[in-house]
mmCIF file of C-alpha atoms in Angstrom:
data_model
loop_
_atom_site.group_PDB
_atom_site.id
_atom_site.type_symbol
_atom_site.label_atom_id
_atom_site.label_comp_id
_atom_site.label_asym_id
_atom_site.label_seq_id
_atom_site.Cartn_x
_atom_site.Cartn_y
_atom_site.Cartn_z
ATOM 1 C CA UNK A 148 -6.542 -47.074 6.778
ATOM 2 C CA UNK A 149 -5.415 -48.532 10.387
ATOM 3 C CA UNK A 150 -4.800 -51.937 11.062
ATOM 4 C CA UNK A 151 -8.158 -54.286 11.023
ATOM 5 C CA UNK A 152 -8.460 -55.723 14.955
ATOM 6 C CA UNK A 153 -8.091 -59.538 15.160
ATOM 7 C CA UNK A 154 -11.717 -60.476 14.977
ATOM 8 C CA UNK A 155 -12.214 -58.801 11.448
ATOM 9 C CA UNK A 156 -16.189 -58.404 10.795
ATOM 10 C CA UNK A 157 -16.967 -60.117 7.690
ATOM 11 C CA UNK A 158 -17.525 -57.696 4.847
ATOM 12 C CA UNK A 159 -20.321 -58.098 1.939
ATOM 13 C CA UNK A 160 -18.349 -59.752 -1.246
ATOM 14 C CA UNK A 161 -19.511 -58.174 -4.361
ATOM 15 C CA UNK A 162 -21.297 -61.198 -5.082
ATOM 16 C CA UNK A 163 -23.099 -60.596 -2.106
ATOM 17 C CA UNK A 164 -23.912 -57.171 -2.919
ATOM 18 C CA UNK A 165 -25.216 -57.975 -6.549
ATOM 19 C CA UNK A 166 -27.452 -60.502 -4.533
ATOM 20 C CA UNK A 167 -28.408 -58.112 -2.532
ATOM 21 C CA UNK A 168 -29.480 -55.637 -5.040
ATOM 22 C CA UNK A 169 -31.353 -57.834 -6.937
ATOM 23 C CA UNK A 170 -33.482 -58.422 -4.274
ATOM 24 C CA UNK A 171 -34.214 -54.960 -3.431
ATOM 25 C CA UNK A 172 -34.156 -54.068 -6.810
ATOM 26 C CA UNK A 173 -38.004 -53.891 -7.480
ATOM 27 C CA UNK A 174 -38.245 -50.859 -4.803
ATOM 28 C CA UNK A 175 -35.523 -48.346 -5.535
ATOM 29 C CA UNK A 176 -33.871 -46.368 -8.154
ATOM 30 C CA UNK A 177 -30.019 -47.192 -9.453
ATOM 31 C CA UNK A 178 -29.327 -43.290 -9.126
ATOM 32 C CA UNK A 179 -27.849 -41.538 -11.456
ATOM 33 C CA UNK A 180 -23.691 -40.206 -11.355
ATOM 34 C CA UNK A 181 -23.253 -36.672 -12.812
ATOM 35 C CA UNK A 182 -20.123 -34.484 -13.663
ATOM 36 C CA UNK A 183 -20.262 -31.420 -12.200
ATOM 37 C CA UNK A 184 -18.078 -28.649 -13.171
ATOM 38 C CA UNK A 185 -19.047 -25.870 -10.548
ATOM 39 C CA UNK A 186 -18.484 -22.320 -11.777
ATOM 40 C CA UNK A 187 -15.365 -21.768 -9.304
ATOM 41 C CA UNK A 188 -17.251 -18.322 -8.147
ATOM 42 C CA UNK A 189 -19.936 -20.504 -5.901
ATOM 43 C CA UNK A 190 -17.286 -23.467 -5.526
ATOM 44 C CA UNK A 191 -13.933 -23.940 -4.913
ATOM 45 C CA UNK A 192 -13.188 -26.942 -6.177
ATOM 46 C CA UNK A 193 -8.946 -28.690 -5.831
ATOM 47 C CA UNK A 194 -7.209 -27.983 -8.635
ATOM 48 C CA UNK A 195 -7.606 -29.959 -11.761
ATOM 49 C CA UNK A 196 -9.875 -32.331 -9.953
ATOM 50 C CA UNK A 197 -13.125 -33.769 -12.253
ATOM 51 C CA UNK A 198 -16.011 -33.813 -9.999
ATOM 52 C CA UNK A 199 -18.638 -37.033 -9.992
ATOM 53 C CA UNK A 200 -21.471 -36.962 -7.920
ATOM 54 C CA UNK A 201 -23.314 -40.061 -7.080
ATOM 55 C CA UNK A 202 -27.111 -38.793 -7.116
ATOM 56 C CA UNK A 203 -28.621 -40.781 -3.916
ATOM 57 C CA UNK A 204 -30.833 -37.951 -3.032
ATOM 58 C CA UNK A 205 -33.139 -38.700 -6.023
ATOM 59 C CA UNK A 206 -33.791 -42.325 -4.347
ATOM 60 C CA UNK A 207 -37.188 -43.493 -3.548
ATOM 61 C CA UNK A 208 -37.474 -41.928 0.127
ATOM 62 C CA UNK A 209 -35.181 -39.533 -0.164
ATOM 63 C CA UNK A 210 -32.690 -41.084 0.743
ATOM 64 C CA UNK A 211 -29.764 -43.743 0.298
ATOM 65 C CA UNK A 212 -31.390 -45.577 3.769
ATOM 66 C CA UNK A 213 -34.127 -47.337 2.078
ATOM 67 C CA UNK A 214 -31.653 -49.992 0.550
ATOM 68 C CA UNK A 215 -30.716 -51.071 4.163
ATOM 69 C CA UNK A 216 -33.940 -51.319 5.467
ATOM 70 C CA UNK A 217 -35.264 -52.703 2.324
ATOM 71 C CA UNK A 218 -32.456 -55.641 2.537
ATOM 72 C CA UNK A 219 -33.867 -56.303 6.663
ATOM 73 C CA UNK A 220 -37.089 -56.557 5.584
ATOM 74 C CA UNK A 221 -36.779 -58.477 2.335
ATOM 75 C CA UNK A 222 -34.664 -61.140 4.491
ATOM 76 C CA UNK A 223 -37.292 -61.662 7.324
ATOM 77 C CA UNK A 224 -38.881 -64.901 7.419
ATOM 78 C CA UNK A 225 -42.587 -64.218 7.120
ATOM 79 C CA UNK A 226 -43.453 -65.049 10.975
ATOM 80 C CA UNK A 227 -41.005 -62.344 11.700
ATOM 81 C CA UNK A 228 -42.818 -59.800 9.117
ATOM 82 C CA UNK A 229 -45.866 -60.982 10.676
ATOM 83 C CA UNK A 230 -45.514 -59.013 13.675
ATOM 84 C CA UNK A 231 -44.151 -56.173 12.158
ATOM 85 C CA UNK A 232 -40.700 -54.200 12.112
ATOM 86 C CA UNK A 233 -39.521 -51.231 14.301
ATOM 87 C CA UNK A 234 -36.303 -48.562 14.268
ATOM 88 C CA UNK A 235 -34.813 -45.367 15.520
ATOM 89 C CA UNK A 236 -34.244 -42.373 13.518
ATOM 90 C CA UNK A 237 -33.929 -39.119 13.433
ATOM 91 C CA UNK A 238 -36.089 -39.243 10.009
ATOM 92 C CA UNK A 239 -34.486 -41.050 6.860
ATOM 93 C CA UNK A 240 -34.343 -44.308 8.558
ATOM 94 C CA UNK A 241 -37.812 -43.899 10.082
ATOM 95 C CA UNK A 242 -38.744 -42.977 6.460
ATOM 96 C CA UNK A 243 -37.448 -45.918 4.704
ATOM 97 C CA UNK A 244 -38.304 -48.091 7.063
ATOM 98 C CA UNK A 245 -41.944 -47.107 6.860
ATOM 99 C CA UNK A 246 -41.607 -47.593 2.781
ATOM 100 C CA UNK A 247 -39.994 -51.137 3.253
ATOM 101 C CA UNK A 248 -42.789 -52.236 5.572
ATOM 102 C CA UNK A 249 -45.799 -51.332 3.257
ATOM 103 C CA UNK A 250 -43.720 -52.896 0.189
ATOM 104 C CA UNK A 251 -43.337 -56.382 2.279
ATOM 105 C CA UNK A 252 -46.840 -55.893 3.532
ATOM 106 C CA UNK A 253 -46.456 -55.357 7.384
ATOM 107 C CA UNK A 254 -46.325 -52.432 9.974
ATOM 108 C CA UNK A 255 -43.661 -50.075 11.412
ATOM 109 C CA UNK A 256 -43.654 -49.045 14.910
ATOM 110 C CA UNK A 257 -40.881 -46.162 14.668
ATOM 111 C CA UNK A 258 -39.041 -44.052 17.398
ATOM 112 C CA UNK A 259 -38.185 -40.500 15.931
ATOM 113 C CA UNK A 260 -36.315 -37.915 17.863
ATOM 114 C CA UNK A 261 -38.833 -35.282 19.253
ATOM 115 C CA UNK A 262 -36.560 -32.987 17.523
ATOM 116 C CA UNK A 263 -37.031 -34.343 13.858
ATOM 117 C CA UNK A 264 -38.042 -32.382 11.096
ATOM 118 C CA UNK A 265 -42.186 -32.407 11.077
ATOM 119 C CA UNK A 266 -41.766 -32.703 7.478
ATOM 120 C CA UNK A 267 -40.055 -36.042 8.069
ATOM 121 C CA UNK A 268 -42.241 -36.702 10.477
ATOM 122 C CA UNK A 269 -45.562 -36.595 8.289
ATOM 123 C CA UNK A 270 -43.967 -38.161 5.393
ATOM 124 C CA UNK A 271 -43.065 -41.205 7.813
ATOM 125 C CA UNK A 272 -46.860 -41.132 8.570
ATOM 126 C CA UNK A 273 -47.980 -40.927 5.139
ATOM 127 C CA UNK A 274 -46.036 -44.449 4.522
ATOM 128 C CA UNK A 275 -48.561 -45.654 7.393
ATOM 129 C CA UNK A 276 -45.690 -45.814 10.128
ATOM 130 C CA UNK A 277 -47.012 -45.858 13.887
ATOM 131 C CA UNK A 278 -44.726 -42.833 14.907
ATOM 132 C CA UNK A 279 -43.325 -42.624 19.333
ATOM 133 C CA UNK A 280 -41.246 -39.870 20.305
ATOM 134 C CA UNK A 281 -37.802 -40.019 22.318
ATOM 135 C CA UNK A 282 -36.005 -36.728 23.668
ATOM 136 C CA UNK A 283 -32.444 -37.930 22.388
ATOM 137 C CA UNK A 284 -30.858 -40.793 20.662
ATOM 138 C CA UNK A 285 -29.806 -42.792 23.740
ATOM 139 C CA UNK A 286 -33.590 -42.693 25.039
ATOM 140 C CA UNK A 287 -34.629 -43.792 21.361
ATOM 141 C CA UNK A 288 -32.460 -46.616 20.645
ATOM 142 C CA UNK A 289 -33.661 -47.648 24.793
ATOM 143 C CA UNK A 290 -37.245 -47.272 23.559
ATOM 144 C CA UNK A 291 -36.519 -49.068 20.476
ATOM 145 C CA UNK A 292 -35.577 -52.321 22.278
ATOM 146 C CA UNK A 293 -37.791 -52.319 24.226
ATOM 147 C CA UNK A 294 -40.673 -52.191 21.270
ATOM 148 C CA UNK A 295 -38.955 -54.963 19.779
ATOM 149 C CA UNK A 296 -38.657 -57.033 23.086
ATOM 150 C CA UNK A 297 -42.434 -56.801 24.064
ATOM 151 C CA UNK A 298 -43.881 -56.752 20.425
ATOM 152 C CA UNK A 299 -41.882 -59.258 18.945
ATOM 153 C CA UNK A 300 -41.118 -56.625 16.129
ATOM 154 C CA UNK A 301 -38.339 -56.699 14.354
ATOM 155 C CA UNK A 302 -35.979 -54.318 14.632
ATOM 156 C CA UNK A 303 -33.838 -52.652 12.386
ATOM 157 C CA UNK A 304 -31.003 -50.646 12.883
ATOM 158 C CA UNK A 305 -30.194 -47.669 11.376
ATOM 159 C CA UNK A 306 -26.543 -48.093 10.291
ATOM 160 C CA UNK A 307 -25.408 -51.605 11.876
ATOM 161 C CA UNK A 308 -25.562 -55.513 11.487
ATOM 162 C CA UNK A 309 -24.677 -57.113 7.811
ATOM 163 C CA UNK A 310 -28.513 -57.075 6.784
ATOM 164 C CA UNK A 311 -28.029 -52.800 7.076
ATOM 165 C CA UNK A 312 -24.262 -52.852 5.396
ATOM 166 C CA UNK A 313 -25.036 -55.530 3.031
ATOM 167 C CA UNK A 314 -27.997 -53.072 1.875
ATOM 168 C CA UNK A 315 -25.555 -49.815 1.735
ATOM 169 C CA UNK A 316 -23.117 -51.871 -0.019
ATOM 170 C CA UNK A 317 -24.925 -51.921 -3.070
ATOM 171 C CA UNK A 318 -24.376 -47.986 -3.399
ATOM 172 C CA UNK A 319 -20.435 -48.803 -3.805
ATOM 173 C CA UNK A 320 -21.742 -51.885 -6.572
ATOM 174 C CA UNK A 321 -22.964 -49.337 -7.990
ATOM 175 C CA UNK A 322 -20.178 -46.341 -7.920
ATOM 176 C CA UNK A 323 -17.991 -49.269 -9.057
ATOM 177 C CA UNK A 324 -19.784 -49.921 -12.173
ATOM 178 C CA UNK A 325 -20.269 -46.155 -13.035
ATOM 179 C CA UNK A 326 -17.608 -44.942 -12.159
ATOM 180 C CA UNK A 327 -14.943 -47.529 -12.950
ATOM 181 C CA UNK A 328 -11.856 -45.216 -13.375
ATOM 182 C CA UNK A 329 -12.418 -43.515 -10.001
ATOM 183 C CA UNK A 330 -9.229 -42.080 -7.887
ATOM 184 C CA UNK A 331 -11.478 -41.059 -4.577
ATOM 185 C CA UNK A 332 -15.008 -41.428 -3.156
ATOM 186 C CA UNK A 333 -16.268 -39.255 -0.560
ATOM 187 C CA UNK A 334 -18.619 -40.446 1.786
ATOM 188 C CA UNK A 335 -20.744 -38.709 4.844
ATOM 189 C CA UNK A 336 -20.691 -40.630 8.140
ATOM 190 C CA UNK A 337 -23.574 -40.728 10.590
ATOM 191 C CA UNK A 338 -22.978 -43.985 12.396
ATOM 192 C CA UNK A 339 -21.125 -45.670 9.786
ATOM 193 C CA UNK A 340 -23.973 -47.626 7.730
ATOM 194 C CA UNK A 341 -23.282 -45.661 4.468
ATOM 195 C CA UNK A 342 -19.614 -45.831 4.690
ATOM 196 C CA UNK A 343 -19.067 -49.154 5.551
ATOM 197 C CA UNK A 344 -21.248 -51.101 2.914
ATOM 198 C CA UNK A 345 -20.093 -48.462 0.283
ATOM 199 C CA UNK A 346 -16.363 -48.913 0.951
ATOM 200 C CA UNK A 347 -16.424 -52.447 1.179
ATOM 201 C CA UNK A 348 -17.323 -52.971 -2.008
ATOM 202 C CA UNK A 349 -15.388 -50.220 -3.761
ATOM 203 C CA UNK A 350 -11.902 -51.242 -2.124
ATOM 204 C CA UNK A 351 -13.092 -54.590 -3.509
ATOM 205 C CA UNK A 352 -13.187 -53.381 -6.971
ATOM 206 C CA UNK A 353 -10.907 -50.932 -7.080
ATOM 207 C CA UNK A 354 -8.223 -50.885 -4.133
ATOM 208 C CA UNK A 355 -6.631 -48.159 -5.649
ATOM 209 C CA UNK A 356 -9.362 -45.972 -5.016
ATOM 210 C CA UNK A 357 -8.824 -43.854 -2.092
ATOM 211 C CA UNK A 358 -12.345 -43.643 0.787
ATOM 212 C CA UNK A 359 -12.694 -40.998 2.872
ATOM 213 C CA UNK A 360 -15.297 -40.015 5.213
ATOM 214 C CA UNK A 361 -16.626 -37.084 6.093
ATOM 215 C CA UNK A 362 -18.406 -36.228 9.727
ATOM 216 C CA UNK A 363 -19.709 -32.934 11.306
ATOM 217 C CA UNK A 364 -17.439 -31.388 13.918
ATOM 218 C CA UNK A 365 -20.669 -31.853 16.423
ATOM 219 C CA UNK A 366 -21.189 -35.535 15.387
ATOM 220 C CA UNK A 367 -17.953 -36.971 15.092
ATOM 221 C CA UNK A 368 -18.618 -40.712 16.490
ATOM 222 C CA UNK A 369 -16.519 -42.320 13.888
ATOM 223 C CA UNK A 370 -13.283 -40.194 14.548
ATOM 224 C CA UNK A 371 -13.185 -40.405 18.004
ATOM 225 C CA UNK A 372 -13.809 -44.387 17.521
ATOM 226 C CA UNK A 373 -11.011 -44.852 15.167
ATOM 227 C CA UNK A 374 -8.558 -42.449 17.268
ATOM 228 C CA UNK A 375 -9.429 -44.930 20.290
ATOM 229 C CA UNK A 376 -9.389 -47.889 18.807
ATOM 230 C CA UNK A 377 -13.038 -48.834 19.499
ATOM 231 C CA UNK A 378 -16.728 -47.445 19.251
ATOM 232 C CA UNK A 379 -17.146 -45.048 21.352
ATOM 233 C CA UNK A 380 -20.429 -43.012 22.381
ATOM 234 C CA UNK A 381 -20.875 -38.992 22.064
ATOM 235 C CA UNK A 382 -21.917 -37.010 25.151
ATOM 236 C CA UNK A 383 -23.168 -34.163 22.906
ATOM 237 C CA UNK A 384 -24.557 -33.860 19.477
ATOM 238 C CA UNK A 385 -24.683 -30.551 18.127
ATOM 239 C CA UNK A 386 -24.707 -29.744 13.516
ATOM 240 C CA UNK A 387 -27.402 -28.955 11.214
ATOM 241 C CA UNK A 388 -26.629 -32.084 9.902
ATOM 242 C CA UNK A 389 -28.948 -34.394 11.546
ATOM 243 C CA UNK A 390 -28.588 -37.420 9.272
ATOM 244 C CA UNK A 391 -25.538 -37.717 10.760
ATOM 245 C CA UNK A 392 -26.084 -37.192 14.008
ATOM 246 C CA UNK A 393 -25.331 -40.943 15.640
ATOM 247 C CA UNK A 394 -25.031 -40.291 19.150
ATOM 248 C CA UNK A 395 -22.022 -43.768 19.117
ATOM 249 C CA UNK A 396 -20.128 -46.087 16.561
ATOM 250 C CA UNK A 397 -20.875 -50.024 16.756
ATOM 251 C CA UNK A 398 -18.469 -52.906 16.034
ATOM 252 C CA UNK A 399 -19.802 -54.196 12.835
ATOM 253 C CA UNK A 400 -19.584 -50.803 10.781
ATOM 254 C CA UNK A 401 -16.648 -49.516 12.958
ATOM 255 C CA UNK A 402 -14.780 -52.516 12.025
ATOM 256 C CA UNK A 403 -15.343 -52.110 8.569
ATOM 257 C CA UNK A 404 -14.530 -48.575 8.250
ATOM 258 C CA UNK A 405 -10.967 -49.285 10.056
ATOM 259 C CA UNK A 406 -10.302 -52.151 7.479
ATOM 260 C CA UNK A 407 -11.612 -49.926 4.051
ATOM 261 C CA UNK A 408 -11.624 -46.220 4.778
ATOM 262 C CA UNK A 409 -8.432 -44.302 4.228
ATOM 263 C CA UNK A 410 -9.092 -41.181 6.310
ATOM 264 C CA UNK A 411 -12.401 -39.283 8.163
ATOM 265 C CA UNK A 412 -11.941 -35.820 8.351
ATOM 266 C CA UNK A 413 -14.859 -33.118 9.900
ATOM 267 C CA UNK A 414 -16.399 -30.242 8.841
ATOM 268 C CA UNK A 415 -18.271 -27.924 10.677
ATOM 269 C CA UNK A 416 -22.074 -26.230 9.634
ATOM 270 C CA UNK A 417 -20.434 -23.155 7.924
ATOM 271 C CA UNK A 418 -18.792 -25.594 5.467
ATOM 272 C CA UNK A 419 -21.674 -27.469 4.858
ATOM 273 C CA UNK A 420 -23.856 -24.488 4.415
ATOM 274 C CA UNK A 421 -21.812 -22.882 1.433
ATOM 275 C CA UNK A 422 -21.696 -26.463 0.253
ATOM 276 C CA UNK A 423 -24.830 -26.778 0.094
ATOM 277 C CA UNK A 424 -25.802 -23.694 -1.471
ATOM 278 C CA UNK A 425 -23.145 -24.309 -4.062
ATOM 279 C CA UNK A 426 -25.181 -27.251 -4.853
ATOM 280 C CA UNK A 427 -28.135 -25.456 -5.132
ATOM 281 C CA UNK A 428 -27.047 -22.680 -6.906
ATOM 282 C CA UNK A 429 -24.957 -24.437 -9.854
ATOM 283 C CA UNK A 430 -25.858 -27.687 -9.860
ATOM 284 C CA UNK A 431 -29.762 -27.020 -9.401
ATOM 285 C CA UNK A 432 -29.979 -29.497 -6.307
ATOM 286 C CA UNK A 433 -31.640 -29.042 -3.258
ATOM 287 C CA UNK A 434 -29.674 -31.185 -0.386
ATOM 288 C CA UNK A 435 -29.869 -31.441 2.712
ATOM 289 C CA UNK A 436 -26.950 -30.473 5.120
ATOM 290 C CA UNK A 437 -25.597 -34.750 5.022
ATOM 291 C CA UNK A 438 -25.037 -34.272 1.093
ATOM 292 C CA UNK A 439 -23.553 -31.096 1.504
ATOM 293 C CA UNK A 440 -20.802 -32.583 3.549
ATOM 294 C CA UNK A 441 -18.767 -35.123 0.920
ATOM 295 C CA UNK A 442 -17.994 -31.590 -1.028
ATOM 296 C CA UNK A 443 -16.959 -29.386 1.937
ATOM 297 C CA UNK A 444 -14.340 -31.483 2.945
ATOM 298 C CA UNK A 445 -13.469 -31.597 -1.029
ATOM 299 C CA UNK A 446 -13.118 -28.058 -0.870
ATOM 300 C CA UNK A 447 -11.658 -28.175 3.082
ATOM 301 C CA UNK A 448 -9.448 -30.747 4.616
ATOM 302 C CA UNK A 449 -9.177 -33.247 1.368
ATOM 303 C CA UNK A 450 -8.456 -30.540 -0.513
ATOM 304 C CA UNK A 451 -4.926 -30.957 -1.270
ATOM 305 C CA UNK A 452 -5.274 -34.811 -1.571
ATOM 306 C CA UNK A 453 -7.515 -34.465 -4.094
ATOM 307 C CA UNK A 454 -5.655 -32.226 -6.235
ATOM 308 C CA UNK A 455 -5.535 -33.406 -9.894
ATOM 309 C CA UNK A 456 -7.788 -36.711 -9.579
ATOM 310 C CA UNK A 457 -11.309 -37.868 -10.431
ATOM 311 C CA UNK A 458 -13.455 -37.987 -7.354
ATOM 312 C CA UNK A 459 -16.934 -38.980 -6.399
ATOM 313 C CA UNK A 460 -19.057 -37.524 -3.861
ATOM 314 C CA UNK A 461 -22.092 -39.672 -2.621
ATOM 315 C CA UNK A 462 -24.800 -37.008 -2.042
ATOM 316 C CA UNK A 463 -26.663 -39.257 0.808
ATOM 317 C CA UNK A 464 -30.040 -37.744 0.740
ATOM 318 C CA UNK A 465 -32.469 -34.667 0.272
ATOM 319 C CA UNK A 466 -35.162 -35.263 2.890
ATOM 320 C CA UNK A 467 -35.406 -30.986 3.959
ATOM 321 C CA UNK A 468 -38.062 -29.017 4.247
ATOM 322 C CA UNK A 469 -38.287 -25.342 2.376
ATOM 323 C CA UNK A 470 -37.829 -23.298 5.733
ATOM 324 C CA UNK A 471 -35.214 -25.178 6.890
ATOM 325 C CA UNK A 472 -33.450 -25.267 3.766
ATOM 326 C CA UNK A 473 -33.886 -21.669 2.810
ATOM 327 C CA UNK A 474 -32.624 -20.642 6.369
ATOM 328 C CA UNK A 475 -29.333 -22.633 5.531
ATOM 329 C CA UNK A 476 -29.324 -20.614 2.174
ATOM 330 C CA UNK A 477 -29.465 -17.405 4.073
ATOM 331 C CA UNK A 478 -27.194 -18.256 6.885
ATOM 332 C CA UNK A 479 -24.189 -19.498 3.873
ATOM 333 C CA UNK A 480 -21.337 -17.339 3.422
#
């Protein structure tokens, strides 16, 4: 962990985050932790380390996002609901926030990348979302805005402001409570949404646990941001995983992974691909690419560190169609 900057962003207490649950609590699942003991022929785990993974990708959605958007919604005054919510995704957050608007009884007006999967795509639909297109992330979030600005729509952001963070935080509540003996958490980083909230409340709880973060080598917003000292914006995105393809950091999230992460390392597809059919294979789980990423790095760059402890991995979300996912099984080492 670095040094927090002067103007510290206020992180959720766990008091907060219990609050926060139990208003979201009537729309999602507290997911399940499992130990996994791979065989070591489809994963290479660290030595001696016991392996608990935090089951987010059975969520309603799909997907650890709906808790965020949930928490927006949920804390809208009803004039605000009345004219309805919008967001940016590249398909989880469009997702969930197309679940949270038909559970508070309003519409969503969503951006999705014209690249995003048409699976996520029609299952955003299906939740009765109005669905644009953008070509890229910068032209999305732009579009976004400006939906907000002349609709009077809410809008809701996919991984910052403390209505997102307090909602993510109630992922760590949970790990907490599970999990109360836990040594290290890994965590995949899009834009920092999951990672904040989660850490938060874990270094809370436990400050002897150890955070780390986990980011593609073709999305790696949050690393450049904390080697600079700031959020900074990517020129390029380019990884399978496109959960976690944030094209910048932001200074809410940012802030709170400088003050509660203890290192964010990358990965790169090839990892993520044998992770992920690891997963498949032994555990019986079908993830996409974002979950596969907390147990490459295990078996990568946090290798070592992990050596003889008991770690978590927070498998973010499962929101992959079978094509996709069986070229990624086909294209694993």
């Amino acid at each position: 962990m670095t040094e927090p900057p002067a103007a510290s962003p206020r992180p959720p207490t766990p008091a907060q985050s219990r609050e926060t649950r139990a208003r979201v609590a009537p729309w999602i699942e507290r997911t399940p932790v499992r130990r996994w003991i791979p065989d070591p022929g489809v994963a290479s785990l660290p030595a001696g380390v016991e392996l608990f993974l935090k089951l987010e990708l059975f969520q309603r959605t799909g997907s650890y996002k709906v808790r965020g958007a949930l928490n927006n919604v949920l804390c809208a005054d009803a004039e605000t609901l009345r004219r309805g919510v919008t967001a940016v995704s590249a398909g989880n957050h469009a997702i969930s926030v197309a679940y949270a608007a038909r559970a508070a009884g309003t519409s969503a007006k969503v951006v999705m990348l014209s690249s995003a999967n048409p699976a996520r795509v029609a299952r955003c639909r299906n939740f009765g979302a109005v669905i644009e297109f953008a070509d890229d992330g910068a032209s999305g979030f732009a579009r976004m805005e400006e939906i907000a600005r002349e609709e009077g729509r809410l809008g809701i952001h996919p991984f910052e402001g403390e209505a997102t963070v307090f909602g993510t935080s109630t992922v760590g509540l949970e790990v907490a409570e599970q999990l109360p003996d836990l040594e290290a958490l890994v965590v995949p980083i899009g834009g920092g949404g999951l990672i904040s909230g989660t850490a938060s409340i874990v270094k809370q709880l436990a400050p002897a646990c150890r955070v780390y973060g986990v980011e593609p080598v073709g999305a790696d917003s949050m690393r450049r941001s904390l080697d600079a000292g700031e959020p900074v914006a990517l020129d390029r995105i380019d990884t399978i995983a496109d959960s976690l393809g944030a094209p910048h950091a932001a200074p809410y999230s940012f802030g709170l992974v400088q003050r509660y992460v203890d290192d964010v390392v990358l990965v790169d597809d090839d990892a993520m691909r044998s992770a992920l059919k690891a997963l498949f294979l032994d555990a019986k789980l079908v993830a996409e690419p974002a979950s596969a990423a907390p147990l490459a790095a295990a078996c990568g760059p946090l290798r070592e560190r992990l050596e003889g402890r008991r770690v978590g991995l927070v498998l973010s979300g499962s929101n992959i169609d079978l094509d996709t996912f069986g070229t990624h099984l086909r294209a694993a080492d």
